[in-house]
mmCIF file of C-alpha atoms in Angstrom:
data_model
loop_
_atom_site.group_PDB
_atom_site.id
_atom_site.type_symbol
_atom_site.label_atom_id
_atom_site.label_comp_id
_atom_site.label_asym_id
_atom_site.label_seq_id
_atom_site.Cartn_x
_atom_site.Cartn_y
_atom_site.Cartn_z
ATOM 1 C CA MET A 1 9.911 1.368 10.701
ATOM 2 C CA ILE A 2 9.523 0.524 6.598
ATOM 3 C CA LEU A 3 13.240 1.042 4.545
ATOM 4 C CA LEU A 4 12.789 2.268 1.531
ATOM 5 C CA PHE A 5 15.912 1.457 -1.081
ATOM 6 C CA ASN A 6 15.891 3.365 -3.940
ATOM 7 C CA GLY A 7 17.965 1.208 -6.548
ATOM 8 C CA SER A 8 18.124 3.886 -9.768
ATOM 9 C CA GLY A 9 21.359 5.259 -11.135
ATOM 10 C CA LYS A 10 20.041 8.551 -11.611
ATOM 11 C CA PRO A 11 20.804 10.854 -8.543
ATOM 12 C CA VAL A 12 17.422 12.805 -8.882
ATOM 13 C CA ASN A 13 14.279 12.615 -10.961
ATOM 14 C CA SER A 14 14.170 9.336 -11.637
ATOM 15 C CA ASN A 15 11.157 7.145 -12.316
ATOM 16 C CA SER A 16 11.695 4.631 -9.447
ATOM 17 C CA GLU A 17 11.901 7.803 -7.263
ATOM 18 C CA PHE A 18 8.724 9.378 -8.564
ATOM 19 C CA PHE A 19 7.176 5.909 -8.225
ATOM 20 C CA LEU A 20 8.627 5.290 -4.579
ATOM 21 C CA LYS A 21 6.812 8.931 -3.586
ATOM 22 C CA ILE A 22 3.305 7.596 -4.818
ATOM 23 C CA VAL A 23 3.529 4.125 -2.596
ATOM 24 C CA LYS A 24 4.886 6.515 0.247
ATOM 25 C CA GLU A 25 2.503 8.573 0.177
ATOM 26 C CA GLN A 26 -0.104 5.577 1.291
ATOM 27 C CA LEU A 27 1.920 4.819 3.884
ATOM 28 C CA GLU A 28 1.548 6.070 7.581
ATOM 29 C CA GLU A 29 4.101 5.049 9.707
ATOM 30 C CA GLU A 30 8.308 5.516 9.787
ATOM 31 C CA ILE A 31 9.961 5.561 6.789
ATOM 32 C CA LYS A 32 13.398 6.163 5.903
ATOM 33 C CA CYS A 33 14.439 6.139 2.160
ATOM 34 C CA ILE A 34 18.013 5.530 1.149
ATOM 35 C CA HIS A 35 19.408 5.821 -2.649
ATOM 36 C CA ILE A 36 22.274 3.200 -3.094
ATOM 37 C CA MET A 37 25.178 4.627 -4.277
ATOM 38 C CA PRO A 38 28.661 3.074 -4.365
ATOM 39 C CA ASP A 39 30.113 4.460 -1.504
ATOM 40 C CA PHE A 40 26.931 3.417 1.075
ATOM 41 C CA ASP A 41 27.450 3.625 4.822
ATOM 42 C CA MET A 42 26.907 0.530 5.799
ATOM 43 C CA GLU A 43 27.274 0.944 9.501
ATOM 44 C CA GLN A 44 24.368 3.396 9.427
ATOM 45 C CA ILE A 45 22.820 0.866 7.093
ATOM 46 C CA VAL A 46 23.133 -1.914 10.064
ATOM 47 C CA ILE A 47 21.322 0.181 12.638
ATOM 48 C CA ASP A 48 18.392 0.479 9.887
ATOM 49 C CA LEU A 49 18.253 -2.495 9.598
ATOM 50 C CA GLU A 50 17.776 -3.679 12.812
ATOM 51 C CA GLN A 51 14.835 -1.756 13.477
ATOM 52 C CA THR A 52 12.526 -2.351 10.504
ATOM 53 C CA ASP A 53 10.607 -4.972 9.579
ATOM 54 C CA CYS A 54 9.849 -4.495 6.145
ATOM 55 C CA ILE A 55 12.128 -3.617 3.181
ATOM 56 C CA VAL A 56 10.846 -2.258 -0.103
ATOM 57 C CA PHE A 57 13.211 -1.865 -2.970
ATOM 58 C CA ALA A 58 12.754 -0.301 -6.306
ATOM 59 C CA MET A 59 14.755 -0.089 -9.276
ATOM 60 C CA PRO A 60 15.202 0.241 -12.948
ATOM 61 C CA LEU A 61 14.859 -2.794 -15.348
ATOM 62 C CA TYR A 62 18.829 -2.919 -16.547
ATOM 63 C CA VAL A 63 19.471 -5.165 -19.269
ATOM 64 C CA ASP A 64 16.595 -7.864 -18.406
ATOM 65 C CA GLY A 65 17.543 -7.491 -14.734
ATOM 66 C CA VAL A 66 18.758 -6.224 -11.171
ATOM 67 C CA PRO A 67 21.547 -3.110 -11.858
ATOM 68 C CA ALA A 68 24.896 -4.485 -11.344
ATOM 69 C CA PRO A 69 25.330 -2.011 -8.475
ATOM 70 C CA VAL A 70 22.139 -2.602 -6.688
ATOM 71 C CA LEU A 71 23.153 -6.458 -6.999
ATOM 72 C CA GLN A 72 26.809 -5.592 -5.131
ATOM 73 C CA PHE A 73 24.513 -4.102 -2.412
ATOM 74 C CA MET A 74 22.363 -6.910 -2.110
ATOM 75 C CA LEU A 75 25.599 -9.346 -2.107
ATOM 76 C CA LYS A 76 27.030 -6.615 1.120
ATOM 77 C CA LEU A 77 24.002 -7.208 2.839
ATOM 78 C CA GLU A 78 23.218 -10.646 2.562
ATOM 79 C CA THR A 79 26.905 -11.148 3.965
ATOM 80 C CA TYR A 80 26.017 -8.673 7.167
ATOM 81 C CA MET A 81 22.544 -10.909 7.700
ATOM 82 C CA GLN A 82 24.141 -14.198 7.377
ATOM 83 C CA GLY A 83 23.597 -16.321 10.716
ATOM 84 C CA LYS A 84 21.146 -13.982 11.753
ATOM 85 C CA ASP A 85 17.497 -14.487 12.021
ATOM 86 C CA MET A 86 16.173 -12.321 9.248
ATOM 87 C CA SER A 87 12.525 -14.118 9.303
ATOM 88 C CA ASP A 88 10.450 -11.001 11.214
ATOM 89 C CA LYS A 89 11.342 -8.937 7.960
ATOM 90 C CA TYR A 90 9.284 -8.547 4.595
ATOM 91 C CA LEU A 91 11.072 -8.189 1.489
ATOM 92 C CA TYR A 92 8.803 -6.246 -1.439
ATOM 93 C CA ALA A 93 10.226 -5.427 -4.744
ATOM 94 C CA MET A 94 9.198 -2.789 -7.748
ATOM 95 C CA GLY A 95 10.913 -2.836 -10.799
ATOM 96 C CA ASN A 96 9.964 -0.731 -13.495
ATOM 97 C CA CYS A 97 10.860 -0.376 -17.587
ATOM 98 C CA GLY A 98 10.806 1.226 -20.262
ATOM 99 C CA PHE A 99 9.464 -1.372 -22.416
ATOM 100 C CA TYR A 100 5.591 -1.332 -22.477
ATOM 101 C CA GLU A 101 4.285 -4.654 -20.905
ATOM 102 C CA GLY A 102 5.371 -4.254 -16.875
ATOM 103 C CA ARG A 103 5.914 -8.163 -17.381
ATOM 104 C CA GLN A 104 9.099 -7.777 -18.768
ATOM 105 C CA ASN A 105 9.859 -7.182 -14.685
ATOM 106 C CA ALA A 106 9.347 -10.863 -14.002
ATOM 107 C CA ILE A 107 12.868 -12.001 -13.903
ATOM 108 C CA LEU A 108 14.307 -8.831 -11.849
ATOM 109 C CA ILE A 109 11.228 -9.735 -8.645
ATOM 110 C CA HIS A 110 12.964 -13.219 -9.163
ATOM 111 C CA ILE A 111 16.595 -12.483 -9.176
ATOM 112 C CA MET A 112 14.883 -10.189 -5.296
ATOM 113 C CA LYS A 113 13.003 -13.236 -4.432
ATOM 114 C CA ASN A 114 15.642 -15.607 -4.797
ATOM 115 C CA TRP A 115 17.733 -13.050 -2.364
ATOM 116 C CA CYS A 116 14.996 -13.193 -0.384
ATOM 117 C CA LYS A 117 15.056 -16.920 -0.167
ATOM 118 C CA LYS A 118 18.822 -16.781 0.408
ATOM 119 C CA THR A 119 18.417 -13.763 3.148
ATOM 120 C CA GLY A 120 16.285 -15.968 5.274
ATOM 121 C CA MET A 121 13.557 -12.806 5.084
ATOM 122 C CA LYS A 122 9.679 -12.774 4.362
ATOM 123 C CA TRP A 123 8.798 -12.502 0.933
ATOM 124 C CA GLY A 124 5.744 -9.825 0.336
ATOM 125 C CA GLN A 125 5.307 -8.813 -3.218
ATOM 126 C CA GLY A 126 6.390 -8.029 -6.024
ATOM 127 C CA ILE A 127 5.197 -5.225 -8.812
ATOM 128 C CA GLY A 128 6.502 -4.869 -12.829
ATOM 129 C CA ILE A 129 5.869 -1.386 -13.688
ATOM 130 C CA GLY A 130 5.635 -0.731 -17.689
ATOM 131 C CA SER A 131 6.142 1.918 -19.718
ATOM 132 C CA GLY A 132 7.953 3.562 -16.891
ATOM 133 C CA GLU A 133 9.503 6.507 -18.764
ATOM 134 C CA MET A 134 6.308 7.421 -20.411
ATOM 135 C CA PHE A 135 5.072 7.311 -16.878
ATOM 136 C CA GLY A 136 7.664 9.300 -14.792
ATOM 137 C CA ALA A 137 6.860 11.935 -18.406
ATOM 138 C CA MET A 138 3.444 12.009 -17.670
ATOM 139 C CA ARG A 139 4.331 12.784 -13.358
ATOM 140 C CA GLU A 140 1.972 16.070 -13.941
ATOM 141 C CA ILE A 141 -0.786 14.519 -14.640
ATOM 142 C CA PRO A 142 -3.066 14.318 -11.656
ATOM 143 C CA LEU A 143 -2.412 10.334 -10.614
ATOM 144 C CA GLY A 144 -5.084 8.014 -11.483
ATOM 145 C CA LYS A 145 -6.234 10.222 -14.202
ATOM 146 C CA GLY A 146 -5.725 9.058 -18.375
ATOM 147 C CA PRO A 147 -3.475 6.792 -19.068
ATOM 148 C CA THR A 148 -2.307 6.368 -15.024
ATOM 149 C CA LYS A 149 -5.319 4.908 -13.680
ATOM 150 C CA ASN A 150 -3.773 0.896 -13.442
ATOM 151 C CA LEU A 151 -0.481 2.803 -12.394
ATOM 152 C CA LYS A 152 -2.300 4.329 -9.555
ATOM 153 C CA LYS A 153 -4.688 1.423 -8.701
ATOM 154 C CA GLY A 154 -1.314 -1.358 -8.593
ATOM 155 C CA LEU A 155 0.763 0.935 -6.193
ATOM 156 C CA GLU A 156 -1.839 1.770 -4.131
ATOM 157 C CA GLN A 157 -2.946 -2.664 -3.919
ATOM 158 C CA PHE A 158 1.101 -2.483 -3.551
ATOM 159 C CA ALA A 159 1.521 -0.121 -0.697
ATOM 160 C CA ARG A 160 -1.740 -1.252 0.814
ATOM 161 C CA ASN A 161 0.464 -5.336 1.100
ATOM 162 C CA ILE A 162 3.548 -3.024 2.657
ATOM 163 C CA LYS A 163 1.024 -1.429 4.703
ATOM 164 C CA ASP A 164 -0.590 -5.148 6.163
ATOM 165 C CA ARG A 165 2.868 -7.218 6.023
ATOM 166 C CA LYS A 166 0.862 -9.366 3.449
ATOM 167 C CA SER A 167 2.303 -11.460 1.090
ATOM 168 C CA ALA A 168 0.429 -11.203 -2.425
ATOM 169 C CA ASP A 169 0.689 -12.390 -5.719
ATOM 170 C CA GLU A 170 2.741 -9.679 -8.310
ATOM 171 C CA ILE A 171 1.037 -6.604 -9.791
ATOM 172 C CA TYR A 172 2.154 -5.849 -13.651
ATOM 173 C CA VAL A 173 1.443 -2.449 -14.779
ATOM 174 C CA GLU A 174 0.585 -1.221 -18.025
ATOM 175 C CA PRO A 175 -0.657 2.048 -18.923
ATOM 176 C CA ASN A 176 -4.599 1.689 -20.215
ATOM 177 C CA MET A 177 -5.958 3.991 -23.131
ATOM 178 C CA VAL A 178 -2.513 3.657 -25.088
ATOM 179 C CA SER A 179 -2.203 0.942 -26.657
ATOM 180 C CA GLN A 180 1.392 -1.103 -27.579
ATOM 181 C CA GLY A 181 1.296 0.119 -31.229
ATOM 182 C CA MET A 182 0.024 3.952 -29.808
ATOM 183 C CA PHE A 183 2.520 3.247 -27.338
ATOM 184 C CA LEU A 184 5.797 2.614 -30.345
ATOM 185 C CA MET A 185 4.585 5.433 -32.181
ATOM 186 C CA VAL A 186 5.048 7.640 -29.184
ATOM 187 C CA ALA A 187 7.847 6.364 -27.514
ATOM 188 C CA ASN A 188 10.313 6.077 -30.563
ATOM 189 C CA LYS A 189 9.543 10.275 -31.212
ATOM 190 C CA PHE A 190 10.187 10.515 -27.523
ATOM 191 C CA TRP A 191 14.126 9.354 -28.378
ATOM 192 C CA ASP A 192 14.128 11.621 -31.653
ATOM 193 C CA MET A 193 13.489 14.572 -29.153
ATOM 194 C CA GLN A 194 15.914 13.924 -26.905
ATOM 195 C CA ALA A 195 18.519 13.175 -30.122
ATOM 196 C CA LYS A 196 17.037 16.909 -31.183
ATOM 197 C CA LYS A 197 17.695 18.202 -27.302
ATOM 198 C CA ASN A 198 21.408 16.964 -27.566
ATOM 199 C CA GLY A 199 22.291 18.364 -31.240
ATOM 200 C CA VAL A 200 22.123 14.991 -32.637
ATOM 201 C CA LYS A 201 20.263 14.628 -36.052
ATOM 202 C CA LYS A 202 17.418 11.873 -36.343
ATOM 203 C CA LYS A 203 19.839 9.878 -38.730
ATOM 204 C CA ALA A 204 23.000 9.730 -36.320
ATOM 205 C CA LEU A 205 20.414 8.005 -33.777
ATOM 206 C CA SER A 206 21.358 4.796 -36.101
ATOM 207 C CA HIS A 207 25.178 5.388 -36.335
ATOM 208 C CA LYS A 208 26.926 1.958 -36.595
ATOM 209 C CA MET A 209 30.564 2.047 -34.819
ATOM 210 C CA ILE A 210 32.040 -0.611 -37.487
ATOM 211 C CA ARG A 211 31.269 -0.472 -41.340
ATOM 212 C CA GLU A 212 28.814 -3.352 -42.542
ATOM 213 C CA MET B 1 37.690 -13.113 -32.799
ATOM 214 C CA LYS B 2 35.392 -14.302 -30.065
ATOM 215 C CA LEU B 3 34.569 -11.416 -26.957
ATOM 216 C CA ILE B 4 34.710 -13.311 -23.682
ATOM 217 C CA ILE B 5 33.443 -11.437 -20.907
ATOM 218 C CA HIS B 6 34.383 -12.896 -17.311
ATOM 219 C CA ASP B 7 34.735 -12.347 -13.795
ATOM 220 C CA LEU B 8 37.487 -14.512 -13.072
ATOM 221 C CA LYS B 9 40.969 -14.354 -11.627
ATOM 222 C CA GLU B 10 43.174 -14.211 -14.788
ATOM 223 C CA GLU B 11 44.728 -17.885 -14.161
ATOM 224 C CA GLN B 12 41.025 -19.429 -13.570
ATOM 225 C CA LEU B 13 40.015 -18.496 -17.139
ATOM 226 C CA GLU B 14 41.250 -21.641 -18.867
ATOM 227 C CA ASN B 15 39.728 -23.720 -16.638
ATOM 228 C CA PHE B 16 36.383 -22.888 -17.836
ATOM 229 C CA TYR B 17 37.362 -21.762 -21.315
ATOM 230 C CA LEU B 18 40.539 -21.743 -23.862
ATOM 231 C CA ALA B 19 40.979 -18.131 -25.191
ATOM 232 C CA GLY B 20 42.244 -18.080 -28.632
ATOM 233 C CA ASP B 21 45.089 -15.544 -29.335
ATOM 234 C CA ASP B 22 42.955 -13.071 -30.800
ATOM 235 C CA ASP B 23 40.112 -13.037 -29.134
ATOM 236 C CA LYS B 24 39.004 -9.691 -26.801
ATOM 237 C CA ILE B 25 38.797 -10.360 -23.296
ATOM 238 C CA VAL B 26 36.933 -8.305 -20.955
ATOM 239 C CA SER B 27 37.899 -8.673 -17.491
ATOM 240 C CA LYS B 28 38.038 -7.076 -13.737
ATOM 241 C CA GLU B 29 41.701 -6.147 -14.783
ATOM 242 C CA ASN B 30 40.523 -2.562 -15.639
ATOM 243 C CA LYS B 31 38.147 -0.417 -13.131
ATOM 244 C CA ILE B 32 34.264 -0.396 -14.057
ATOM 245 C CA HIS B 33 32.069 2.106 -13.738
ATOM 246 C CA LYS B 34 28.557 2.283 -13.186
ATOM 247 C CA CYS B 35 25.849 2.926 -16.053
ATOM 248 C CA ILE B 36 23.802 6.021 -14.939
ATOM 249 C CA GLY B 37 21.143 5.560 -16.840
ATOM 250 C CA CYS B 38 21.662 8.395 -18.786
ATOM 251 C CA PHE B 39 20.575 7.049 -22.256
ATOM 252 C CA GLY B 40 24.215 9.023 -23.697
ATOM 253 C CA CYS B 41 24.684 6.141 -25.470
ATOM 254 C CA TRP B 42 21.239 6.679 -27.477
ATOM 255 C CA VAL B 43 21.175 9.535 -27.849
ATOM 256 C CA LYS B 44 24.569 11.941 -27.333
ATOM 257 C CA THR B 45 27.118 9.642 -28.799
ATOM 258 C CA PRO B 46 25.248 6.938 -30.199
ATOM 259 C CA GLY B 47 26.636 3.850 -30.516
ATOM 260 C CA GLN B 48 28.860 4.254 -27.825
ATOM 261 C CA CYS B 49 28.715 5.284 -24.021
ATOM 262 C CA VAL B 50 29.443 8.430 -22.217
ATOM 263 C CA ILE B 51 31.436 7.283 -19.654
ATOM 264 C CA LYS B 52 35.349 7.557 -20.483
ATOM 265 C CA ASP B 53 36.813 4.252 -19.677
ATOM 266 C CA GLU B 54 37.554 0.533 -20.336
ATOM 267 C CA PHE B 55 34.283 0.030 -21.189
ATOM 268 C CA GLN B 56 33.388 2.632 -23.360
ATOM 269 C CA LYS B 57 33.058 0.531 -26.546
ATOM 270 C CA MET B 58 31.320 -2.718 -25.266
ATOM 271 C CA GLY B 59 29.312 -1.798 -27.938
ATOM 272 C CA GLU B 60 31.167 -2.074 -30.845
ATOM 273 C CA TRP B 61 33.370 -4.755 -29.191
ATOM 274 C CA ILE B 62 29.883 -6.649 -29.288
ATOM 275 C CA ALA B 63 29.295 -5.692 -32.791
ATOM 276 C CA SER B 64 32.724 -6.685 -34.066
ATOM 277 C CA ALA B 65 33.087 -10.100 -32.714
ATOM 278 C CA ASP B 66 32.042 -13.546 -34.104
ATOM 279 C CA GLN B 67 30.729 -14.907 -30.765
ATOM 280 C CA VAL B 68 30.514 -13.615 -27.216
ATOM 281 C CA VAL B 69 31.298 -15.474 -24.311
ATOM 282 C CA ILE B 70 29.578 -14.940 -20.846
ATOM 283 C CA ILE B 71 31.555 -16.641 -17.816
ATOM 284 C CA SER B 72 29.763 -15.578 -14.143
ATOM 285 C CA ARG B 73 29.035 -16.704 -11.173
ATOM 286 C CA CYS B 74 25.837 -17.053 -10.511
ATOM 287 C CA VAL B 75 24.007 -14.533 -7.977
ATOM 288 C CA TYR B 76 20.302 -14.886 -6.977
ATOM 289 C CA GLY B 77 20.014 -16.389 -10.360
ATOM 290 C CA SER B 78 21.930 -12.960 -12.332
ATOM 291 C CA TYR B 79 25.031 -12.417 -13.726
ATOM 292 C CA SER B 80 27.591 -11.175 -11.144
ATOM 293 C CA PRO B 81 28.194 -7.837 -10.213
ATOM 294 C CA PHE B 82 31.066 -7.139 -12.482
ATOM 295 C CA VAL B 83 29.435 -8.989 -15.284
ATOM 296 C CA LYS B 84 26.394 -7.210 -14.620
ATOM 297 C CA ASN B 85 27.579 -3.897 -14.695
ATOM 298 C CA VAL B 86 29.538 -4.660 -18.728
ATOM 299 C CA LEU B 87 26.037 -5.500 -19.999
ATOM 300 C CA ASP B 88 24.512 -2.586 -18.169
ATOM 301 C CA ARG B 89 27.259 -0.621 -20.252
ATOM 302 C CA SER B 90 26.784 -2.459 -23.178
ATOM 303 C CA ILE B 91 23.353 -1.096 -24.440
ATOM 304 C CA SER B 92 25.164 1.218 -27.197
ATOM 305 C CA TYR B 93 25.253 -2.347 -29.037
ATOM 306 C CA ILE B 94 21.079 -1.684 -29.787
ATOM 307 C CA HIS B 95 19.003 0.230 -31.211
ATOM 308 C CA PRO B 96 16.983 3.290 -28.513
ATOM 309 C CA TYR B 97 14.172 2.637 -31.091
ATOM 310 C CA PHE B 98 11.356 0.407 -29.908
ATOM 311 C CA THR B 99 9.651 -2.236 -32.041
ATOM 312 C CA LYS B 100 7.676 -5.356 -31.921
ATOM 313 C CA ARG B 101 9.446 -8.954 -31.175
ATOM 314 C CA ASN B 102 7.829 -11.827 -30.608
ATOM 315 C CA GLY B 103 4.612 -10.074 -29.279
ATOM 316 C CA GLU B 104 6.289 -7.742 -26.858
ATOM 317 C CA VAL B 105 8.330 -4.142 -26.940
ATOM 318 C CA HIS B 106 11.952 -4.653 -27.453
ATOM 319 C CA HIS B 107 14.492 -2.276 -28.817
ATOM 320 C CA LYS B 108 15.607 -2.499 -32.328
ATOM 321 C CA SER B 109 19.192 -3.258 -33.757
ATOM 322 C CA ARG B 110 21.922 -1.089 -34.689
ATOM 323 C CA TYR B 111 23.410 -3.685 -36.368
ATOM 324 C CA HIS B 112 22.833 -6.215 -38.833
ATOM 325 C CA ARG B 113 24.864 -8.622 -37.594
ATOM 326 C CA GLN B 114 24.095 -10.640 -35.079
ATOM 327 C CA GLN B 115 25.613 -13.135 -32.308
ATOM 328 C CA ASN B 116 25.483 -16.138 -30.801
ATOM 329 C CA PHE B 117 26.009 -16.010 -26.937
ATOM 330 C CA GLU B 118 27.744 -18.720 -25.226
ATOM 331 C CA ILE B 119 26.712 -18.077 -21.268
ATOM 332 C CA ILE B 120 28.950 -20.352 -18.428
ATOM 333 C CA PHE B 121 27.273 -19.735 -14.963
ATOM 334 C CA TYR B 122 29.243 -21.195 -11.899
ATOM 335 C CA GLY B 123 28.974 -21.279 -8.227
ATOM 336 C CA GLU B 124 29.240 -23.015 -4.993
ATOM 337 C CA GLN B 125 25.578 -24.056 -4.913
ATOM 338 C CA ILE B 126 23.226 -22.513 -6.932
ATOM 339 C CA SER B 127 19.337 -23.706 -6.382
ATOM 340 C CA PHE B 128 16.729 -24.602 -9.462
ATOM 341 C CA GLU B 129 15.101 -21.506 -8.723
ATOM 342 C CA GLU B 130 18.446 -19.442 -9.221
ATOM 343 C CA LYS B 131 18.671 -21.813 -12.559
ATOM 344 C CA GLU B 132 15.324 -21.236 -13.513
ATOM 345 C CA THR B 133 15.951 -17.525 -13.477
ATOM 346 C CA ALA B 134 19.497 -18.029 -14.824
ATOM 347 C CA MET B 135 17.426 -19.394 -17.953
ATOM 348 C CA ALA B 136 14.288 -16.830 -17.953
ATOM 349 C CA LEU B 137 17.087 -13.733 -18.121
ATOM 350 C CA THR B 138 19.883 -15.661 -20.766
ATOM 351 C CA LYS B 139 16.488 -15.968 -22.859
ATOM 352 C CA ALA B 140 15.458 -12.229 -22.461
ATOM 353 C CA ASN B 141 19.221 -10.976 -23.426
ATOM 354 C CA ALA B 142 19.517 -13.252 -26.407
ATOM 355 C CA VAL B 143 16.042 -11.485 -27.550
ATOM 356 C CA ASN B 144 17.266 -7.990 -26.414
ATOM 357 C CA PHE B 145 20.056 -8.259 -27.879
ATOM 358 C CA ASN B 146 18.858 -9.817 -31.054
ATOM 359 C CA THR B 147 21.301 -12.896 -30.849
ATOM 360 C CA THR B 148 21.424 -15.848 -33.340
ATOM 361 C CA GLY B 149 21.305 -18.236 -30.150
ATOM 362 C CA ILE B 150 22.034 -18.935 -27.261
ATOM 363 C CA THR B 151 24.098 -21.777 -25.043
ATOM 364 C CA VAL B 152 23.525 -22.139 -21.280
ATOM 365 C CA LYS B 153 25.856 -24.565 -19.102
ATOM 366 C CA PHE B 154 26.277 -24.293 -15.069
ATOM 367 C CA CYS B 155 29.520 -25.100 -13.586
ATOM 368 C CA ASP B 156 31.043 -25.274 -10.312
ATOM 369 C CA MET B 157 33.919 -22.988 -9.023
ATOM 370 C CA GLU B 158 36.731 -25.472 -10.734
ATOM 371 C CA GLY B 159 34.878 -25.170 -14.139
ATOM 372 C CA VAL B 160 33.398 -28.622 -14.107
ATOM 373 C CA THR B 161 30.371 -28.785 -15.807
ATOM 374 C CA ILE B 162 27.223 -29.654 -13.378
#
């Protein structure tokens, strides 16, 4: 059984959930997906851990690293795993960020690698998805079309390694056809639209809490 | 005023840092809610978090500080869950707009005023890899929080530099 942990702060419709779904579709075995919540059921997770040889974490990049609730969860798991033989389990980790560059998830992946070493699991692979928010907004486009070509390729490669329980180098994904400059324009427009939706004026986005 | 963010017990703080009378201390004393990734602090109430607890004004507190001091247990090369939670709740300090910095996409600054960050990690056995990760993490934070610079040091559990 493959155990998928979704570390998004959003309860539903998160980008992490979207990317996990793509990976899930490639896997042909029993999968259990768990959303990391502050009040998780540790007893059930212990049962699941005993039945799995493959763990996948997916999460958004928060302040250049792993979101706080995911760290908390990892500490709890480490306590449980201490003194137990975990060497039959592979760990895979997926980070996605709003920034253009997939590589900005590299530190998040390193944190997951350090945790993996502490717990005695085998490191599988990390994937860092850049422009995560943009990809999330394009979820209606058939995967592999237009700017999502690299995304499809990266996630399928990641899924293949999960399937084969293979260790491989990290994958970093950026949209094709969209340059960094184009990204900047489109993404900043996105914030203006979000503000408008909330009845916030464009100028108010730059509001300062102190006078300077 | 210095802003001191730490995850220590109150009586331990002085082993790590001597806080001045006018310094603002952010500690585990108050219960913190997690960031839910709603972007409300950027597009609903720009400059402050929408979650109503003691950490709602983190962005403003960073902006008003002369220096930010972070004392955290080093957890897998990251900050501890509490300190990370405080930082996750602090992104109202920056602007939602993206800009290019060092050739990469980062967020624009909301404030002209920049701070220096002093970061102290502590732990029992911080591995070489964890130190490397922590250095990379703080360096990235320094860019994203548009700081004037950072200093990072590692200590044992008693606050002695290692």
